C-alpha cells in the first residue's frame, strides 16, 4: 500500500533542535542567521502529523545496534508484545542548555506505549496536567508505603494546573508511559535537570489504526517489516 507524500521536511536548527526541543544555542539564533542542516537522529518514517500523512521512502528500519535492546525490552511482561517502528535519539548537554517543553505525543500514528532508555546520566522527568478540577494529594508518612496500612494520611486538594510530578530517571533506566501518563499528563525535561550529558532513546509503536483490523493495517505491516529489519540509517 503506497503512502502519501508529505511536504519537504523542516530544516533543523544548527543545534539539531526542532519543534518543542530547545537549547541556549537555538534561542540565541532566533531572528539571526539562517540555520544549517544538522545530522539527524531519527529512525522512522517521514511524518506530517498535522495532515496525518507519512511516507516510507528512505526508511530502512531501526539501527542494527537496537536489535538487542528491543529483544531485552520484550523480557518485561509489559513490553513482551512491544514492536517499535520509530526510534528517536536525543542528546542533552548542560553546556547547550538542552531541554524539552511539556507535551503529549501524537496518537494518530503512535500507539499506547512510549518507551525511553535513559543513558549516561540521571535526570528528572516532569509530568504536568492542564485540566479543570483538582487533585487530592496525600502526604506520604515516614516509612512509606508500609506505614500507610490502616493510616489516614493528611491530604489537601490542589488545582490540576498547579501540580507537577517529578519522576527520577536513573542512568540506564527504562521508562514506559502508558494509560493516563501517556494520554493525560504532559511530560518534559527541564533545563535545570540536565546536569551532565544525557542521551535518550525513545521507541514508539503503532496506533490501532495501523494494527491488524485497523483502517491502515497494510501500511502498518509494511512499517513493521521495515523497522524490524534493523538496517536503518538516521532520517
PDB file of C-alpha atoms in Angstrom:
ATOM      1  CA  UNK A   1       0.000   0.000   0.000  1.00  0.00           C
ATOM      2  CA  UNK A   2       1.502   3.315  -1.082  1.00  0.00           C
ATOM      3  CA  UNK A   3       1.950   6.048   1.488  1.00  0.00           C
ATOM      4  CA  UNK A   4       1.106   9.685   0.900  1.00  0.00           C
ATOM      5  CA  UNK A   5       3.978  12.084   0.276  1.00  0.00           C
ATOM      6  CA  UNK A   6       4.410  14.926   2.735  1.00  0.00           C
ATOM      7  CA  UNK A   7       5.857  18.378   2.269  1.00  0.00           C
ATOM      8  CA  UNK A   8       9.598  18.973   2.405  1.00  0.00           C
ATOM      9  CA  UNK A   9      10.944  18.254   5.895  1.00  0.00           C
ATOM     10  CA  UNK A  10      11.680  21.076   8.287  1.00  0.00           C
ATOM     11  CA  UNK A  11      15.306  22.215   8.267  1.00  0.00           C
ATOM     12  CA  UNK A  12      16.802  21.691  11.681  1.00  0.00           C
ATOM     13  CA  UNK A  13      18.483  24.458  13.586  1.00  0.00           C
ATOM     14  CA  UNK A  14      22.252  24.393  13.989  1.00  0.00           C
ATOM     15  CA  UNK A  15      21.993  22.561  17.284  1.00  0.00           C
ATOM     16  CA  UNK A  16      19.522  19.974  15.959  1.00  0.00           C
ATOM     17  CA  UNK A  17      16.521  21.250  17.954  1.00  0.00           C
ATOM     18  CA  UNK A  18      13.113  21.407  16.324  1.00  0.00           C
ATOM     19  CA  UNK A  19       9.521  21.764  17.490  1.00  0.00           C
ATOM     20  CA  UNK A  20       9.302  21.608  21.286  1.00  0.00           C
ATOM     21  CA  UNK A  21      13.026  20.920  21.693  1.00  0.00           C
ATOM     22  CA  UNK A  22      15.065  23.939  22.674  1.00  0.00           C
ATOM     23  CA  UNK A  23      18.506  24.932  23.932  1.00  0.00           C
ATOM     24  CA  UNK A  24      20.576  28.075  24.522  1.00  0.00           C
ATOM     25  CA  UNK A  25      22.137  27.904  21.052  1.00  0.00           C
ATOM     26  CA  UNK A  26      18.888  27.998  19.093  1.00  0.00           C
ATOM     27  CA  UNK A  27      17.387  30.563  21.451  1.00  0.00           C
ATOM     28  CA  UNK A  28      20.293  32.905  20.704  1.00  0.00           C
ATOM     29  CA  UNK A  29      19.934  32.293  16.964  1.00  0.00           C
ATOM     30  CA  UNK A  30      16.249  33.108  16.659  1.00  0.00           C
ATOM     31  CA  UNK A  31      15.984  36.051  14.337  1.00  0.00           C
ATOM     32  CA  UNK A  32      19.650  35.734  13.385  1.00  0.00           C
ATOM     33  CA  UNK A  33      21.438  33.852  10.633  1.00  0.00           C
ATOM     34  CA  UNK A  34      19.577  31.022   8.829  1.00  0.00           C
ATOM     35  CA  UNK A  35      20.117  27.568  10.400  1.00  0.00           C
ATOM     36  CA  UNK A  36      22.173  24.866   8.730  1.00  0.00           C
ATOM     37  CA  UNK A  37      21.330  21.213   8.344  1.00  0.00           C
ATOM     38  CA  UNK A  38      22.359  19.148  11.355  1.00  0.00           C
ATOM     39  CA  UNK A  39      22.963  15.380  11.341  1.00  0.00           C
ATOM     40  CA  UNK A  40      19.547  13.797  12.046  1.00  0.00           C
ATOM     41  CA  UNK A  41      18.896  11.414  14.926  1.00  0.00           C
ATOM     42  CA  UNK A  42      15.554   9.843  13.992  1.00  0.00           C
ATOM     43  CA  UNK A  43      14.981   6.316  12.688  1.00  0.00           C
ATOM     44  CA  UNK A  44      11.438   6.123  11.340  1.00  0.00           C
ATOM     45  CA  UNK A  45       9.094   7.157   8.543  1.00  0.00           C
ATOM     46  CA  UNK A  46       8.746  10.768   7.482  1.00  0.00           C
ATOM     47  CA  UNK A  47       5.535  12.057   9.063  1.00  0.00           C
ATOM     48  CA  UNK A  48       3.328  15.124   8.712  1.00  0.00           C
ATOM     49  CA  UNK A  49       1.219  14.889  11.872  1.00  0.00           C
ATOM     50  CA  UNK A  50      -0.911  17.937  11.075  1.00  0.00           C
ATOM     51  CA  UNK A  51      -2.069  16.468   7.744  1.00  0.00           C
ATOM     52  CA  UNK A  52      -1.885  12.877   9.026  1.00  0.00           C
ATOM     53  CA  UNK A  53       0.280  11.706   6.154  1.00  0.00           C
ATOM     54  CA  UNK A  54       3.522   9.723   6.025  1.00  0.00           C
ATOM     55  CA  UNK A  55       5.931   8.189   3.558  1.00  0.00           C
ATOM     56  CA  UNK A  56       8.211   5.175   3.869  1.00  0.00           C
ATOM     57  CA  UNK A  57      10.717   6.267   1.211  1.00  0.00           C
ATOM     58  CA  UNK A  58      14.194   6.279   2.726  1.00  0.00           C
ATOM     59  CA  UNK A  59      13.133   4.432   5.895  1.00  0.00           C
ATOM     60  CA  UNK A  60      15.320   1.333   6.249  1.00  0.00           C
ATOM     61  CA  UNK A  61      14.444   0.301   9.771  1.00  0.00           C
ATOM     62  CA  UNK A  62      15.774   0.726  13.271  1.00  0.00           C
ATOM     63  CA  UNK A  63      19.581   0.753  13.633  1.00  0.00           C
ATOM     64  CA  UNK A  64      21.353  -2.589  13.940  1.00  0.00           C
ATOM     65  CA  UNK A  65      22.583  -1.772  17.459  1.00  0.00           C
ATOM     66  CA  UNK A  66      18.977  -1.631  18.671  1.00  0.00           C
ATOM     67  CA  UNK A  67      18.187  -5.265  17.865  1.00  0.00           C
ATOM     68  CA  UNK A  68      19.471  -6.433  21.261  1.00  0.00           C
ATOM     69  CA  UNK A  69      17.780  -3.521  23.064  1.00  0.00           C
ATOM     70  CA  UNK A  70      14.383  -4.426  21.580  1.00  0.00           C
ATOM     71  CA  UNK A  71      14.930  -8.104  22.420  1.00  0.00           C
ATOM     72  CA  UNK A  72      15.681  -7.293  26.051  1.00  0.00           C
ATOM     73  CA  UNK A  73      12.657  -4.989  26.260  1.00  0.00           C
ATOM     74  CA  UNK A  74      10.496  -7.984  25.387  1.00  0.00           C
ATOM     75  CA  UNK A  75      11.646  -9.787  28.535  1.00  0.00           C
ATOM     76  CA  UNK A  76       9.415  -7.484  30.605  1.00  0.00           C
ATOM     77  CA  UNK A  77       5.744  -8.577  30.712  1.00  0.00           C
ATOM     78  CA  UNK A  78       4.501  -5.049  29.973  1.00  0.00           C
ATOM     79  CA  UNK A  79       6.624  -4.992  26.781  1.00  0.00           C
ATOM     80  CA  UNK A  80       6.531  -8.605  25.585  1.00  0.00           C
ATOM     81  CA  UNK A  81       4.426  -7.615  22.531  1.00  0.00           C
ATOM     82  CA  UNK A  82       6.075  -4.210  22.003  1.00  0.00           C
ATOM     83  CA  UNK A  83       7.195  -3.767  18.378  1.00  0.00           C
ATOM     84  CA  UNK A  84       8.612  -0.293  17.758  1.00  0.00           C
ATOM     85  CA  UNK A  85       8.518   1.388  14.356  1.00  0.00           C
ATOM     86  CA  UNK A  86      10.412   4.534  15.355  1.00  0.00           C
ATOM     87  CA  UNK A  87      13.485   5.344  17.413  1.00  0.00           C
ATOM     88  CA  UNK A  88      14.381   8.942  18.261  1.00  0.00           C
ATOM     89  CA  UNK A  89      17.776   9.620  19.859  1.00  0.00           C
ATOM     90  CA  UNK A  90      18.177  12.925  21.699  1.00  0.00           C
ATOM     91  CA  UNK A  91      21.464  14.270  23.070  1.00  0.00           C
ATOM     92  CA  UNK A  92      21.095  16.610  26.071  1.00  0.00           C
ATOM     93  CA  UNK A  93      24.069  18.743  27.168  1.00  0.00           C
ATOM     94  CA  UNK A  94      24.054  21.236  30.067  1.00  0.00           C
ATOM     95  CA  UNK A  95      26.500  23.471  28.182  1.00  0.00           C
ATOM     96  CA  UNK A  96      23.861  23.973  25.490  1.00  0.00           C
ATOM     97  CA  UNK A  97      21.017  24.352  27.975  1.00  0.00           C
ATOM     98  CA  UNK A  98      19.165  21.421  26.408  1.00  0.00           C
ATOM     99  CA  UNK A  99      15.517  20.947  27.369  1.00  0.00           C
ATOM    100  CA  UNK A 100      12.186  19.726  26.017  1.00  0.00           C
ATOM    101  CA  UNK A 101       8.917  21.536  26.748  1.00  0.00           C
ATOM    102  CA  UNK A 102       5.821  19.875  28.279  1.00  0.00           C
ATOM    103  CA  UNK A 103       3.952  17.945  25.585  1.00  0.00           C
ATOM    104  CA  UNK A 104       1.772  14.978  24.698  1.00  0.00           C
ATOM    105  CA  UNK A 105       2.966  12.659  21.937  1.00  0.00           C
ATOM    106  CA  UNK A 106       0.853  12.109  18.827  1.00  0.00           C
ATOM    107  CA  UNK A 107      -1.892   9.461  18.995  1.00  0.00           C
ATOM    108  CA  UNK A 108      -2.780   9.176  15.281  1.00  0.00           C
ATOM    109  CA  UNK A 109       0.354   7.186  14.387  1.00  0.00           C
ATOM    110  CA  UNK A 110       1.931   6.339  17.738  1.00  0.00           C
ATOM    111  CA  UNK A 111       0.308   3.754  19.984  1.00  0.00           C
ATOM    112  CA  UNK A 112      -0.340   3.148  23.651  1.00  0.00           C
ATOM    113  CA  UNK A 113       3.217   2.819  24.968  1.00  0.00           C
ATOM    114  CA  UNK A 114       6.131   5.241  24.809  1.00  0.00           C
ATOM    115  CA  UNK A 115       9.394   3.617  25.881  1.00  0.00           C
ATOM    116  CA  UNK A 116      12.515   5.648  26.710  1.00  0.00           C
ATOM    117  CA  UNK A 117      16.007   4.432  27.600  1.00  0.00           C
ATOM    118  CA  UNK A 118      17.931   6.961  29.715  1.00  0.00           C
ATOM    119  CA  UNK A 119      21.716   6.788  29.210  1.00  0.00           C
ATOM    120  CA  UNK A 120      24.939   8.381  30.515  1.00  0.00           C
ATOM    121  CA  UNK A 121      23.491  10.366  33.441  1.00  0.00           C
ATOM    122  CA  UNK A 122      20.391  10.604  35.655  1.00  0.00           C
ATOM    123  CA  UNK A 123      17.711  13.218  35.154  1.00  0.00           C
ATOM    124  CA  UNK A 124      14.121  14.035  36.150  1.00  0.00           C
ATOM    125  CA  UNK A 125      11.007  13.685  34.024  1.00  0.00           C
ATOM    126  CA  UNK A 126       8.438  16.361  34.919  1.00  0.00           C
ATOM    127  CA  UNK A 127       4.761  15.445  34.492  1.00  0.00           C
ATOM    128  CA  UNK A 128       2.011  18.067  34.408  1.00  0.00           C
ATOM    129  CA  UNK A 129      -1.679  18.138  33.545  1.00  0.00           C
ATOM    130  CA  UNK A 130      -3.637  21.041  32.095  1.00  0.00           C
ATOM    131  CA  UNK A 131      -7.167  20.075  33.065  1.00  0.00           C
ATOM    132  CA  UNK A 132     -10.061  21.601  35.007  1.00  0.00           C
ATOM    133  CA  UNK A 133     -10.729  20.442  38.519  1.00  0.00           C
ATOM    134  CA  UNK A 134      -8.366  19.426  41.277  1.00  0.00           C
ATOM    135  CA  UNK A 135      -6.337  16.515  42.587  1.00  0.00           C
ATOM    136  CA  UNK A 136      -6.320  15.142  46.132  1.00  0.00           C
ATOM    137  CA  UNK A 137      -2.705  14.999  47.298  1.00  0.00           C
ATOM    138  CA  UNK A 138      -1.681  12.906  50.296  1.00  0.00           C
ATOM    139  CA  UNK A 139       1.440  13.473  52.359  1.00  0.00           C
ATOM    140  CA  UNK A 140       3.369  10.194  52.491  1.00  0.00           C
ATOM    141  CA  UNK A 141       4.234   9.307  56.115  1.00  0.00           C
ATOM    142  CA  UNK A 142       7.634   8.128  57.259  1.00  0.00           C
ATOM    143  CA  UNK A 143       8.129   4.502  56.296  1.00  0.00           C
ATOM    144  CA  UNK A 144       6.041   4.768  53.124  1.00  0.00           C
ATOM    145  CA  UNK A 145       4.499   2.593  51.739  1.00  0.00           C
ATOM    146  CA  UNK A 146       4.309   0.116  54.654  1.00  0.00           C
ATOM    147  CA  UNK A 147       3.231   2.871  57.049  1.00  0.00           C
ATOM    148  CA  UNK A 148       0.054   3.502  55.032  1.00  0.00           C
ATOM    149  CA  UNK A 149      -1.651   0.331  56.248  1.00  0.00           C
ATOM    150  CA  UNK A 150      -4.648   1.380  58.327  1.00  0.00           C
ATOM    151  CA  UNK A 151      -3.469   5.006  58.440  1.00  0.00           C
ATOM    152  CA  UNK A 152      -5.334   8.010  57.038  1.00  0.00           C
ATOM    153  CA  UNK A 153      -2.617  10.241  55.607  1.00  0.00           C
ATOM    154  CA  UNK A 154      -3.141  14.039  55.689  1.00  0.00           C
ATOM    155  CA  UNK A 155      -4.428  15.285  52.334  1.00  0.00           C
ATOM    156  CA  UNK A 156      -5.305  18.522  50.560  1.00  0.00           C
ATOM    157  CA  UNK A 157      -6.994  19.468  47.307  1.00  0.00           C
ATOM    158  CA  UNK A 158      -4.817  21.196  44.682  1.00  0.00           C
ATOM    159  CA  UNK A 159      -5.757  22.552  41.255  1.00  0.00           C
ATOM    160  CA  UNK A 160      -4.503  20.297  38.450  1.00  0.00           C
ATOM    161  CA  UNK A 161      -2.616  23.160  36.812  1.00  0.00           C
ATOM    162  CA  UNK A 162      -0.571  23.665  39.999  1.00  0.00           C
ATOM    163  CA  UNK A 163       0.656  20.070  40.200  1.00  0.00           C
ATOM    164  CA  UNK A 164       3.945  18.867  38.725  1.00  0.00           C
ATOM    165  CA  UNK A 165       5.129  15.335  39.393  1.00  0.00           C
ATOM    166  CA  UNK A 166       8.896  14.753  39.367  1.00  0.00           C
ATOM    167  CA  UNK A 167       9.860  11.252  38.188  1.00  0.00           C
ATOM    168  CA  UNK A 168      13.542  10.403  38.833  1.00  0.00           C
ATOM    169  CA  UNK A 169      15.210   8.661  35.886  1.00  0.00           C
ATOM    170  CA  UNK A 170      18.413   6.896  36.970  1.00  0.00           C
ATOM    171  CA  UNK A 171      21.201   6.259  34.482  1.00  0.00           C
ATOM    172  CA  UNK A 172      20.426   3.177  32.338  1.00  0.00           C
ATOM    173  CA  UNK A 173      16.772   3.141  33.411  1.00  0.00           C
ATOM    174  CA  UNK A 174      13.852   2.240  31.137  1.00  0.00           C
ATOM    175  CA  UNK A 175      10.693   4.353  31.277  1.00  0.00           C
ATOM    176  CA  UNK A 176       7.288   3.222  29.971  1.00  0.00           C
ATOM    177  CA  UNK A 177       4.484   5.781  29.628  1.00  0.00           C
ATOM    178  CA  UNK A 178       1.029   4.259  29.202  1.00  0.00           C
ATOM    179  CA  UNK A 179      -2.571   4.944  30.219  1.00  0.00           C
ATOM    180  CA  UNK A 180      -3.171   8.324  31.859  1.00  0.00           C
ATOM    181  CA  UNK A 181       0.575   9.037  31.947  1.00  0.00           C
ATOM    182  CA  UNK A 182       0.618   8.675  28.158  1.00  0.00           C
ATOM    183  CA  UNK A 183      -2.619  10.460  27.242  1.00  0.00           C
ATOM    184  CA  UNK A 184      -3.476  12.948  30.003  1.00  0.00           C
ATOM    185  CA  UNK A 185      -0.194  14.059  31.605  1.00  0.00           C
ATOM    186  CA  UNK A 186       2.293  16.101  29.617  1.00  0.00           C
ATOM    187  CA  UNK A 187       5.968  15.203  30.048  1.00  0.00           C
ATOM    188  CA  UNK A 188       9.044  17.423  29.910  1.00  0.00           C
ATOM    189  CA  UNK A 189      12.743  17.616  30.743  1.00  0.00           C
ATOM    190  CA  UNK A 190      13.553  20.961  32.353  1.00  0.00           C
ATOM    191  CA  UNK A 191      16.890  22.631  31.765  1.00  0.00           C
ATOM    192  CA  UNK A 192      17.719  22.578  35.477  1.00  0.00           C
ATOM    193  CA  UNK A 193      17.502  18.767  35.465  1.00  0.00           C
ATOM    194  CA  UNK A 194      20.189  18.294  32.798  1.00  0.00           C
ATOM    195  CA  UNK A 195      23.329  18.360  34.935  1.00  0.00           C
ATOM    196  CA  UNK A 196      25.554  16.230  32.684  1.00  0.00           C
ATOM    197  CA  UNK A 197      25.464  14.901  29.140  1.00  0.00           C
ATOM    198  CA  UNK A 198      22.471  12.614  28.674  1.00  0.00           C
ATOM    199  CA  UNK A 199      21.341  10.525  25.724  1.00  0.00           C
ATOM    200  CA  UNK A 200      17.729   9.405  25.496  1.00  0.00           C
ATOM    201  CA  UNK A 201      16.484   6.780  23.028  1.00  0.00           C
ATOM    202  CA  UNK A 202      12.682   6.816  22.707  1.00  0.00           C
ATOM    203  CA  UNK A 203      10.864   3.975  20.956  1.00  0.00           C
ATOM    204  CA  UNK A 204       7.294   4.250  19.637  1.00  0.00           C
ATOM    205  CA  UNK A 205       4.811   1.606  18.489  1.00  0.00           C
ATOM    206  CA  UNK A 206       1.903   1.877  16.051  1.00  0.00           C
ATOM    207  CA  UNK A 207      -1.600   3.020  16.970  1.00  0.00           C
ATOM    208  CA  UNK A 208      -4.672   0.800  16.495  1.00  0.00           C
ATOM    209  CA  UNK A 209      -5.344   2.395  13.098  1.00  0.00           C
ATOM    210  CA  UNK A 210      -2.160   0.761  11.734  1.00  0.00           C
ATOM    211  CA  UNK A 211      -2.541  -2.590  13.526  1.00  0.00           C
ATOM    212  CA  UNK A 212      -4.460  -5.702  12.335  1.00  0.00           C
ATOM    213  CA  UNK A 213      -8.112  -4.765  11.891  1.00  0.00           C
ATOM    214  CA  UNK A 214      -7.287  -1.068  11.586  1.00  0.00           C
ATOM    215  CA  UNK A 215      -8.032   1.149   8.598  1.00  0.00           C
ATOM    216  CA  UNK A 216      -4.352   1.276   7.566  1.00  0.00           C
ATOM    217  CA  UNK A 217      -3.255  -2.191   8.653  1.00  0.00           C
ATOM    218  CA  UNK A 218      -1.422  -2.898   5.375  1.00  0.00           C
ATOM    219  CA  UNK A 219       0.710   0.208   5.744  1.00  0.00           C
ATOM    220  CA  UNK A 220       1.306  -0.708   9.381  1.00  0.00           C
ATOM    221  CA  UNK A 221       2.534  -4.156   8.400  1.00  0.00           C
ATOM    222  CA  UNK A 222       4.893  -2.606   5.868  1.00  0.00           C
ATOM    223  CA  UNK A 223       6.280  -0.224   8.503  1.00  0.00           C
ATOM    224  CA  UNK A 224       6.847  -3.095  10.945  1.00  0.00           C
ATOM    225  CA  UNK A 225       8.657  -5.203   8.360  1.00  0.00           C
ATOM    226  CA  UNK A 226      10.982  -2.323   7.529  1.00  0.00           C
ATOM    227  CA  UNK A 227      11.506  -1.316  11.155  1.00  0.00           C
ATOM    228  CA  UNK A 228      12.377  -4.766  12.487  1.00  0.00           C
ATOM    229  CA  UNK A 229      14.855  -5.454   9.666  1.00  0.00           C
ATOM    230  CA  UNK A 230      17.292  -3.338  11.753  1.00  0.00           C
ATOM    231  CA  UNK A 231      19.060  -1.970   8.687  1.00  0.00           C
ATOM    232  CA  UNK A 232      18.302   1.641   9.437  1.00  0.00           C
ATOM    233  CA  UNK A 233      20.116   4.865   8.799  1.00  0.00           C
ATOM    234  CA  UNK A 234      19.041   8.082  10.539  1.00  0.00           C
ATOM    235  CA  UNK A 235      16.322  10.052   8.705  1.00  0.00           C
TER     236      UNK A 235
END
